[in-house]
PDB file of C-alpha atoms and ligand atoms in Angstrom:
ATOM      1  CA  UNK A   1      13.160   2.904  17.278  1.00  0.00           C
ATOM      2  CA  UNK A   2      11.432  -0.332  17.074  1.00  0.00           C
ATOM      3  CA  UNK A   3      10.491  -1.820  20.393  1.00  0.00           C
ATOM      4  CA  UNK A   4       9.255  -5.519  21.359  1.00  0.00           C
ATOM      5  CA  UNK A   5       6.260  -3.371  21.208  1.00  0.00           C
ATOM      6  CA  UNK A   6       5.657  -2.429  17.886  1.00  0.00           C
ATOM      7  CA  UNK A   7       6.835  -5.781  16.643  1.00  0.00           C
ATOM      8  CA  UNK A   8       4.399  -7.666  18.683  1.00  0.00           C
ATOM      9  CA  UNK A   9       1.900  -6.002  16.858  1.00  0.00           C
ATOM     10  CA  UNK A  10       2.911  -6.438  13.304  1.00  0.00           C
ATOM     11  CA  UNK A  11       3.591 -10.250  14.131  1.00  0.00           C
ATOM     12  CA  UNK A  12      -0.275 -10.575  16.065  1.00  0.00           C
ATOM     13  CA  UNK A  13      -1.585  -8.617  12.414  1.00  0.00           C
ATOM     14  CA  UNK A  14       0.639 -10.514  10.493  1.00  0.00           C
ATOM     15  CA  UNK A  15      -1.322 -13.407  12.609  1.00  0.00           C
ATOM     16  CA  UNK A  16      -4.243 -12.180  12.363  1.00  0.00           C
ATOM     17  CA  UNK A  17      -4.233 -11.947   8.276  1.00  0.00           C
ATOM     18  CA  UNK A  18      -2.813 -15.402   7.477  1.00  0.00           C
ATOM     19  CA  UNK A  19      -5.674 -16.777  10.042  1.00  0.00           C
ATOM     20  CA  UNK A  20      -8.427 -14.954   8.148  1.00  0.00           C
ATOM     21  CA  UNK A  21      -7.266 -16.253   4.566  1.00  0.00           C
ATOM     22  CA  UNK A  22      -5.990 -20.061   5.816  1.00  0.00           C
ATOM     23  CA  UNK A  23      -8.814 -23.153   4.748  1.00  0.00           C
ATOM     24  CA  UNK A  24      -9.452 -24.081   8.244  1.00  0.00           C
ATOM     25  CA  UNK A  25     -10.246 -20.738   9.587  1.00  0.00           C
ATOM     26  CA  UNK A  26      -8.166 -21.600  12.881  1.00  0.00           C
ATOM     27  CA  UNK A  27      -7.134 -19.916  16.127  1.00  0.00           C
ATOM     28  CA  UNK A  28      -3.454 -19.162  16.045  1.00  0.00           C
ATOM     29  CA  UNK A  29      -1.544 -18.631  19.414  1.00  0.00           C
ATOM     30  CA  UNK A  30       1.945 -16.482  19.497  1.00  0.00           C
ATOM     31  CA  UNK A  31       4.314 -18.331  21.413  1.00  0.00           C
ATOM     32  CA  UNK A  32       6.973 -15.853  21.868  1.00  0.00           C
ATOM     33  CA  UNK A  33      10.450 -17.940  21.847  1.00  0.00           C
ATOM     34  CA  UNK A  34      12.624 -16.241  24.337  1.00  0.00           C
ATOM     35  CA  UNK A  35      15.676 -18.414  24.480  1.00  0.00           C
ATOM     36  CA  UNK A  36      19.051 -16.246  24.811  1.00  0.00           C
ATOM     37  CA  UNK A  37      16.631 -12.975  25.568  1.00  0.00           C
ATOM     38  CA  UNK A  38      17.407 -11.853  29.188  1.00  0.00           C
ATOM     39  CA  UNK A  39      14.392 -11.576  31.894  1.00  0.00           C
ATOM     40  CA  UNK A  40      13.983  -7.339  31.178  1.00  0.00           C
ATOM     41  CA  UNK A  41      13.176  -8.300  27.722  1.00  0.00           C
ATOM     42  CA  UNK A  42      10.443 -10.969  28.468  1.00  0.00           C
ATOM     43  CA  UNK A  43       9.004  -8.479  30.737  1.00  0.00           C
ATOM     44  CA  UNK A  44       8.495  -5.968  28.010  1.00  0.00           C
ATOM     45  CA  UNK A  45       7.111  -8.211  26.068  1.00  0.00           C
ATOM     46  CA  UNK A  46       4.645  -9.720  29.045  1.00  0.00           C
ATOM     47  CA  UNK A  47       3.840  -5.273  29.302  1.00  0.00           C
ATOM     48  CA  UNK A  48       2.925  -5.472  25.876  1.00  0.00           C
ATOM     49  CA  UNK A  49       0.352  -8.151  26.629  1.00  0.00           C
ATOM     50  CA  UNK A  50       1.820 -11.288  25.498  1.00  0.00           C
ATOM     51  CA  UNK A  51       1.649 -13.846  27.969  1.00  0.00           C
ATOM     52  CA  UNK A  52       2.796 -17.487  26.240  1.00  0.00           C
ATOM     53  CA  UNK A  53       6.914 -17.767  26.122  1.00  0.00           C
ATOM     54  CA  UNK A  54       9.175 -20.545  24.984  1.00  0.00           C
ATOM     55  CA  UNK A  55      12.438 -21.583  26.094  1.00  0.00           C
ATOM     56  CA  UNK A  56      14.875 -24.058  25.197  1.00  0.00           C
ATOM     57  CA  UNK A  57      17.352 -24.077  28.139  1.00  0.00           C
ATOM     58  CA  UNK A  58      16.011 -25.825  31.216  1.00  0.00           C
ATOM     59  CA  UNK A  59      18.324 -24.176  33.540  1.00  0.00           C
ATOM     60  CA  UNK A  60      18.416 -20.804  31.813  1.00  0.00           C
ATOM     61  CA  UNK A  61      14.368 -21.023  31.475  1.00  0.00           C
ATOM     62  CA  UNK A  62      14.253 -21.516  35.501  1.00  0.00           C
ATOM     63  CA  UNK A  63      17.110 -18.662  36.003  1.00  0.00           C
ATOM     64  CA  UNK A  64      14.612 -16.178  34.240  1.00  0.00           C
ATOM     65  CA  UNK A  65      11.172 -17.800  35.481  1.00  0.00           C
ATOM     66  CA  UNK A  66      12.722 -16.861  39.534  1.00  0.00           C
ATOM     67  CA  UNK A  67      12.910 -13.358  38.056  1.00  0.00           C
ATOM     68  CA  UNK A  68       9.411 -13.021  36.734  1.00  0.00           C
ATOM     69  CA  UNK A  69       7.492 -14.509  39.415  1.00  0.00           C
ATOM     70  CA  UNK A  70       5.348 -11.284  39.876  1.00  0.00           C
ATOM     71  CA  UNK A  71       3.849 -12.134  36.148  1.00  0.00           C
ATOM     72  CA  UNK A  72       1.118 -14.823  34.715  1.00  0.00           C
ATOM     73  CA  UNK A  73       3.448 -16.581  32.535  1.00  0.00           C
ATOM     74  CA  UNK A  74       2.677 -19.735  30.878  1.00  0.00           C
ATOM     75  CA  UNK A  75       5.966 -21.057  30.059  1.00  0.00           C
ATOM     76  CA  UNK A  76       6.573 -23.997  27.013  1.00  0.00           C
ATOM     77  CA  UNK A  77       9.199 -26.051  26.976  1.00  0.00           C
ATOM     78  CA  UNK A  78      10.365 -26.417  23.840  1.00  0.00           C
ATOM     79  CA  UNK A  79      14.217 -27.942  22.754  1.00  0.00           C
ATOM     80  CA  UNK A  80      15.855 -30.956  23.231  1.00  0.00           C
ATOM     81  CA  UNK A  81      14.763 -32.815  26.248  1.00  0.00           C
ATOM     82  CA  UNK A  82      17.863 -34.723  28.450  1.00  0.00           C
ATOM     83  CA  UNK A  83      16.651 -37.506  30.804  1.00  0.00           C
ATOM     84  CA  UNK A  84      18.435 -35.954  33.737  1.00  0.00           C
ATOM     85  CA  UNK A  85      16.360 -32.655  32.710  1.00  0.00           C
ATOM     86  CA  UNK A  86      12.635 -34.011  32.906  1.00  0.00           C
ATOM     87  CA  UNK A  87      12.240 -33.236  36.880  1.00  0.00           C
ATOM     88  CA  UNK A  88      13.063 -29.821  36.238  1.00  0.00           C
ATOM     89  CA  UNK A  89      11.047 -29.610  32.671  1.00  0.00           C
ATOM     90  CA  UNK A  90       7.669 -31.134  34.665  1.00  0.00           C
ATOM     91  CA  UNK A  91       7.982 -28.941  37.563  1.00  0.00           C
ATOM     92  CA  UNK A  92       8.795 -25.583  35.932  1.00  0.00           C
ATOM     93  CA  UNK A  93       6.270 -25.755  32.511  1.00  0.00           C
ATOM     94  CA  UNK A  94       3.086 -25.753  32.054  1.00  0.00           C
ATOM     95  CA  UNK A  95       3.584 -27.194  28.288  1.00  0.00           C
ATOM     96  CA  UNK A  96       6.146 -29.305  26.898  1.00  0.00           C
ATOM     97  CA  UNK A  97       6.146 -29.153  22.490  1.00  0.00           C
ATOM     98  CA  UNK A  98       9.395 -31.887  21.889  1.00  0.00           C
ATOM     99  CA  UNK A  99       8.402 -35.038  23.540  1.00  0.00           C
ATOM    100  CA  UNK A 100       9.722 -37.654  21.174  1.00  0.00           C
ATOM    101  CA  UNK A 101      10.914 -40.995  22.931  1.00  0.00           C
ATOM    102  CA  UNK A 102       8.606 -42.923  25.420  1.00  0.00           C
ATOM    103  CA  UNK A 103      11.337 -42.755  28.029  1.00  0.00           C
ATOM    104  CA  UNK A 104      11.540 -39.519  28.455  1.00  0.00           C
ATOM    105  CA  UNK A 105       7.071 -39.124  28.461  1.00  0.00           C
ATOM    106  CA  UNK A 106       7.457 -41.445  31.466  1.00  0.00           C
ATOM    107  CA  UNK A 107       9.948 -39.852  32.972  1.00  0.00           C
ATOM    108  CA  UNK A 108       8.175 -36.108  32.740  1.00  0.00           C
ATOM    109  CA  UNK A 109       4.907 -37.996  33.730  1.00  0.00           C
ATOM    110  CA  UNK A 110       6.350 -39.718  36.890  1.00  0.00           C
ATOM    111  CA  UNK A 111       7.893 -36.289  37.789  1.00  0.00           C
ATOM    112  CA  UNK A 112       4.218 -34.506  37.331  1.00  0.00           C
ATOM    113  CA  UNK A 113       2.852 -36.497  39.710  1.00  0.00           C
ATOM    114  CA  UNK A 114       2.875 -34.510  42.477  1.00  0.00           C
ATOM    115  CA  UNK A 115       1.443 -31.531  40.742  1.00  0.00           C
ATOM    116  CA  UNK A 116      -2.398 -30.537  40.289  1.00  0.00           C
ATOM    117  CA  UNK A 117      -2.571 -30.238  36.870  1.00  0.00           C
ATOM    118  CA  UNK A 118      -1.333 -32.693  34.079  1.00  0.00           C
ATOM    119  CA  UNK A 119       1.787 -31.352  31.899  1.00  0.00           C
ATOM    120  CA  UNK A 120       0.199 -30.608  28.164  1.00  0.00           C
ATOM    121  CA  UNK A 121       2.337 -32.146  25.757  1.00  0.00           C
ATOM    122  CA  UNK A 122       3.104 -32.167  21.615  1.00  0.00           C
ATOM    123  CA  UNK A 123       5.222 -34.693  20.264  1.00  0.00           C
ATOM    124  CA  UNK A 124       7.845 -33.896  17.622  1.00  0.00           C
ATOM    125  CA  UNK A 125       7.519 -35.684  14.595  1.00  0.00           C
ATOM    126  CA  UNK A 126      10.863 -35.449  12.345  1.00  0.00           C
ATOM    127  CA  UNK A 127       9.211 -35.355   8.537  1.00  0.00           C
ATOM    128  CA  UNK A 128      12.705 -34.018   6.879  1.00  0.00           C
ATOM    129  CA  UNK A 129      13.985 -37.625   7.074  1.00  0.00           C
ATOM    130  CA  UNK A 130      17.270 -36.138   8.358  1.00  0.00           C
ATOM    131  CA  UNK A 131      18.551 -38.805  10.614  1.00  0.00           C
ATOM    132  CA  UNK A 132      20.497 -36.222  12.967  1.00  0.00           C
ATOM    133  CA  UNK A 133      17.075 -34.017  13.824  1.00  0.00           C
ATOM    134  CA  UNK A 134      15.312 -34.562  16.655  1.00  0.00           C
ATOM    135  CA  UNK A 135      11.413 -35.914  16.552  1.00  0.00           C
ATOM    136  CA  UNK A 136       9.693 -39.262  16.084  1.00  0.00           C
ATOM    137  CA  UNK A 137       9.137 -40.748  12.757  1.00  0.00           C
ATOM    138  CA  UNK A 138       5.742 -40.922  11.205  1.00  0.00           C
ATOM    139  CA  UNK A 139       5.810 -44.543  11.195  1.00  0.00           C
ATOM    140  CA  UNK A 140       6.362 -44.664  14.823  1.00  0.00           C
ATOM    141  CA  UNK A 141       3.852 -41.463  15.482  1.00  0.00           C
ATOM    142  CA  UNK A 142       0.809 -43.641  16.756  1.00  0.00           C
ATOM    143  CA  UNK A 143       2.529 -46.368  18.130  1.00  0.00           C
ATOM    144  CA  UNK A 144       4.058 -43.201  20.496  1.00  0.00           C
ATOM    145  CA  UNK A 145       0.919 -41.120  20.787  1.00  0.00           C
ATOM    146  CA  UNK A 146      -1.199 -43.983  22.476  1.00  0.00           C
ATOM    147  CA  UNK A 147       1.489 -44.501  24.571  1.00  0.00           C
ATOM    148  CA  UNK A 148       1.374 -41.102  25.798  1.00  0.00           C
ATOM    149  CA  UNK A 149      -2.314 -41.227  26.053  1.00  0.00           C
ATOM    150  CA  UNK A 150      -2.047 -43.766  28.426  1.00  0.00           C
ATOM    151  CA  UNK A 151      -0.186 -41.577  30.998  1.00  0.00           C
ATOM    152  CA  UNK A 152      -2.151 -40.019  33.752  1.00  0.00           C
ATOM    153  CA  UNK A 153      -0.386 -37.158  34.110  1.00  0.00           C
ATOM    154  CA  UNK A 154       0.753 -35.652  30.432  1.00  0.00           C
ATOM    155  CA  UNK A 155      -1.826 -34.398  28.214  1.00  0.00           C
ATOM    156  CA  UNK A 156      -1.066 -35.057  24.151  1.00  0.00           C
ATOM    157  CA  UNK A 157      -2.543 -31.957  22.602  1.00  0.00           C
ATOM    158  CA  UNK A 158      -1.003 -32.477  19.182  1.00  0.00           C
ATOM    159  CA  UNK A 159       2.338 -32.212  17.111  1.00  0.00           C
ATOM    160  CA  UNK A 160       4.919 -30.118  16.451  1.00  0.00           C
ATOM    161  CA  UNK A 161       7.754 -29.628  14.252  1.00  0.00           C
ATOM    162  CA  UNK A 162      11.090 -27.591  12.994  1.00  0.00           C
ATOM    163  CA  UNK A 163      11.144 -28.919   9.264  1.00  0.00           C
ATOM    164  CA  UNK A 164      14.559 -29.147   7.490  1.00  0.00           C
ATOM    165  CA  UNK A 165      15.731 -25.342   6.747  1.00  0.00           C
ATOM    166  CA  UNK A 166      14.962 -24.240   2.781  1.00  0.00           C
ATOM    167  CA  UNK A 167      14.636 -21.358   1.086  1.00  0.00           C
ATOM    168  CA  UNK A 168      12.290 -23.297  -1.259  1.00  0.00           C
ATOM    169  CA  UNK A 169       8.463 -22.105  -0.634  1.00  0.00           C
ATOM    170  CA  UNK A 170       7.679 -25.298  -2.035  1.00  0.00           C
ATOM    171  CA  UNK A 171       9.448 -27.462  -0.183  1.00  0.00           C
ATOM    172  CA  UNK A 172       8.980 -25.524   3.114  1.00  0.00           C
ATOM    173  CA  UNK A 173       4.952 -25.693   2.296  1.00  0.00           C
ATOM    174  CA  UNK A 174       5.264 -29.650   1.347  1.00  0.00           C
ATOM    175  CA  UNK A 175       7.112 -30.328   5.132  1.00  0.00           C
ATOM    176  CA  UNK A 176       4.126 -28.344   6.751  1.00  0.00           C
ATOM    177  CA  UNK A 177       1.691 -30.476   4.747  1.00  0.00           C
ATOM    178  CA  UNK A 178       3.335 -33.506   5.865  1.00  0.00           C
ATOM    179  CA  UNK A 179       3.142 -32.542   9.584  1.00  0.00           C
ATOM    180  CA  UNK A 180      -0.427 -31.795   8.681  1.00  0.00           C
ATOM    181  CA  UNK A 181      -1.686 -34.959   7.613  1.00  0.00           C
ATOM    182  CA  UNK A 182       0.329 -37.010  10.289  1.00  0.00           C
ATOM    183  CA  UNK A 183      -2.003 -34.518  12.576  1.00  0.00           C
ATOM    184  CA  UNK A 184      -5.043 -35.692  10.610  1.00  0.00           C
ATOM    185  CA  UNK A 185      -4.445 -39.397  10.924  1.00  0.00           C
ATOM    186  CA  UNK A 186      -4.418 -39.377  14.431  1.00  0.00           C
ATOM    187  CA  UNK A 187      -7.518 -36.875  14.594  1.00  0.00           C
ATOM    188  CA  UNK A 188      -8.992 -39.640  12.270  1.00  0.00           C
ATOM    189  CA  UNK A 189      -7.926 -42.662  14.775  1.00  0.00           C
ATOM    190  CA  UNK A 190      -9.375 -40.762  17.607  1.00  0.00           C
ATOM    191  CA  UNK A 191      -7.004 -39.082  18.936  1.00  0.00           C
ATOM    192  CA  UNK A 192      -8.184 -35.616  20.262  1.00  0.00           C
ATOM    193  CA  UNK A 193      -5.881 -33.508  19.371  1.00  0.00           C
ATOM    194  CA  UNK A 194      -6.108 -29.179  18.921  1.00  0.00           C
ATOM    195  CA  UNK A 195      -2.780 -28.616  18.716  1.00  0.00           C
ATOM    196  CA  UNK A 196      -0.633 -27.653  15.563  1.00  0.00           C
ATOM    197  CA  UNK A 197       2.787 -26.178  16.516  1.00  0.00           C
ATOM    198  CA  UNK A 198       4.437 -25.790  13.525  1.00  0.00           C
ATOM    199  CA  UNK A 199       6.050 -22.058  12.336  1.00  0.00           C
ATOM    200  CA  UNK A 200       8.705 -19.708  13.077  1.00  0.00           C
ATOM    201  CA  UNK A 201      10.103 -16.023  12.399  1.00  0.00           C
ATOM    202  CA  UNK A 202      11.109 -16.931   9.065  1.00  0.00           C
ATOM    203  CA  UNK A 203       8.306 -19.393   7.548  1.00  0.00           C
ATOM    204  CA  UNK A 204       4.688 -18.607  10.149  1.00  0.00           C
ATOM    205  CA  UNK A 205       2.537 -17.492   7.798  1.00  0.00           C
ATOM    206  CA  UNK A 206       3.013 -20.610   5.648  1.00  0.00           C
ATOM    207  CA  UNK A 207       2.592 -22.582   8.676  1.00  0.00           C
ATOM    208  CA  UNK A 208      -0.964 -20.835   9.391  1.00  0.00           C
ATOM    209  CA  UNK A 209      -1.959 -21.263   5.866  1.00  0.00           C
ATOM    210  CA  UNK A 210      -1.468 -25.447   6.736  1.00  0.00           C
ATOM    211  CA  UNK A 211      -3.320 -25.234   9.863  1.00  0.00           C
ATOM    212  CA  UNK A 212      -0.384 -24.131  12.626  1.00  0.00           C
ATOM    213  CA  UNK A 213      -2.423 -23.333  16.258  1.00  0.00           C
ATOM    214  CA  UNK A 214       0.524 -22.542  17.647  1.00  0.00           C
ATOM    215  CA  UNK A 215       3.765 -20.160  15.659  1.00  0.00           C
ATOM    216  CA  UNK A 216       6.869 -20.264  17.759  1.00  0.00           C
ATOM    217  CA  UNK A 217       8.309 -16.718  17.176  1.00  0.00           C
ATOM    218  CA  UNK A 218      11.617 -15.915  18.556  1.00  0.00           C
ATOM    219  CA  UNK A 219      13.856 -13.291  16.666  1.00  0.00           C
ATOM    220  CA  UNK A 220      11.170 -11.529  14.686  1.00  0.00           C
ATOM    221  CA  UNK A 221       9.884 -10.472  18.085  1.00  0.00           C
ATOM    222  CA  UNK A 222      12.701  -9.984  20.414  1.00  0.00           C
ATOM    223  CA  UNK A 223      15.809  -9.166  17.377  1.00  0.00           C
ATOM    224  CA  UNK A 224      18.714 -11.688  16.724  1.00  0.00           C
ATOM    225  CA  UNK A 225      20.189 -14.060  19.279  1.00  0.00           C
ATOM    226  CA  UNK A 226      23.400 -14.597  20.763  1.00  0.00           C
ATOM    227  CA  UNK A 227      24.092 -17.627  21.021  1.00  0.00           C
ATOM    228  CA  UNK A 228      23.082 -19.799  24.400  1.00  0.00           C
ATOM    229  CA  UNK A 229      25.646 -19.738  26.313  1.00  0.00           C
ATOM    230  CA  UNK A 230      24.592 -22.794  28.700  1.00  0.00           C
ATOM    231  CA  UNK A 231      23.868 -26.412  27.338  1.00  0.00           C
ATOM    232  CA  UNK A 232      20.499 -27.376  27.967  1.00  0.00           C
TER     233      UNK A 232
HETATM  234  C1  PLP B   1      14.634 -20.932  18.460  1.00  0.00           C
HETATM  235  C2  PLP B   1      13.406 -21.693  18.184  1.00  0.00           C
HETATM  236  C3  PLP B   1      12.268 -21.081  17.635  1.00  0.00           C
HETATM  237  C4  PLP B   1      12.227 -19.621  17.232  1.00  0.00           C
HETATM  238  O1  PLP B   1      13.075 -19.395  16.157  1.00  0.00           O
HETATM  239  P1  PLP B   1      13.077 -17.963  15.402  1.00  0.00           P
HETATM  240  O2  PLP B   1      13.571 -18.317  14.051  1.00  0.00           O
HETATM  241  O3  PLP B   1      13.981 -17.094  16.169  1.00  0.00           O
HETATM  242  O4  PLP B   1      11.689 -17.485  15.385  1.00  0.00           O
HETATM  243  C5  PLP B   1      11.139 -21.854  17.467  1.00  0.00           C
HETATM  244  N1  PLP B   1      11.100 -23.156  17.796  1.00  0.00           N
HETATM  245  C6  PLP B   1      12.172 -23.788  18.317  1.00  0.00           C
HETATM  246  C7  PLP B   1      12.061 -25.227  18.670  1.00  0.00           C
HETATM  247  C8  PLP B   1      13.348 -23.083  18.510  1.00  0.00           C
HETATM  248  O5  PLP B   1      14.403 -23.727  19.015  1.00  0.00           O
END
């Protein structure tokens, strides 16, 4: 039988490999994307050793986190972020990947306030032009980014991004060099950034090999979804 285990393991050597071989010789974190996994399964993976985990699902994330509050989790926030949803989002993560309107930064920022430590935050930058995806365009990246910089109490470590579906290796590759060099330009207008989360289950090594820091791995690690059954 193959266990959260065993797959950890071929996804941290899988890792491991496509670190080793990428130009820019980068550390790559596993964030393992546990959306629609119940708490027992989390768990196993946290006995395994991996401690980073992603949701999606404000409420559902803080259903699970009250059932895990014997382990070091650091908890990402990850999906689509509603304005009624930041108080909960500040107070209950540690990092949030999908900021992408000003708005909602202030909001999370105001809400973070009260808490020791400032939230660490990516913004999402939308590079497959689809007008229905979430993320910020590149245009509007550093207009955004030195907002966010401004804010006491978020932290912009860097970008992330869910390019447009394709089974084209080519195209897949030329969406993670596009997130790439929108990473570079603000490295190059002073922005210090050390964040690249770009990558999941079906496309992470092609996202190391571009310079991902951070792979978001959901059903390579914990098996395929149900769908969520409560809206974010
Ligand atoms: C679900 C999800 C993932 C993980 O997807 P898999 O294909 O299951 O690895 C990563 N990032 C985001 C933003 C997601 O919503």
């Amino acid at each position: 039988m193959t266990t959260i285990s065993n797959r950890l393991q071929d996804i941290l050597a899988t890792i491991q490999s496509a670190a080793a071989t990428s130009p820019s010789q980068q550390q790559v974190q596993l964030l393992a994307v546990s959306k629609a996994q119940p708490a027992a399964a989390i768990r196993e993976a946290y006995a395994a050793g991996q401690t980073a985990f992603g949701e999606n699902y404000s409420q559902e994330a803080v259903e699970k986190q009250k059932q895990l509050t014997d382990l070091a989790i650091e908890w990402h926030f990850i999906g689509p972020i509603q304005s009624n949803k930041t108080q909960l989002i500040a107070q209950h993560f540690s990092w949030v990947h999908s900021v992408d309107r000003l708005k909602i930064a202030q909001r999370l920022n105001e809400a973070r306030s009260s808490m020791p430590l400032p939230l660490q935050v990516c913004i999402q930058v939308n590079v497959s032009n689809e007008d229905t995806k979430s993320g910020v365009p590149p245009e509007q990246l550093e207009a955004l980014a030195s907002a966010i910089s401004a804010l006491p109490h978020l932290k912009l470590r860097g970008l992330m991004a869910i390019p447009a579906p394709t089974t084209e290796t080519a195209k897949q590759i030329a969406q993670f060099k596009q997130v790439r060099e929108c990473y570079d330009a603000l490295i190059r207008k002073g922005f210090a950034l050390n964040t690249l989360s770009i990558g999941m289950s079906s496309d992470y090594p092609a996202a190391i090999a571009q310079g991902a820091t951070i792979v978001r791995i959901g059903s390579a690690l914990f098996g395929a979804r149900t769908p969520p059954l409560k809206a974010a």
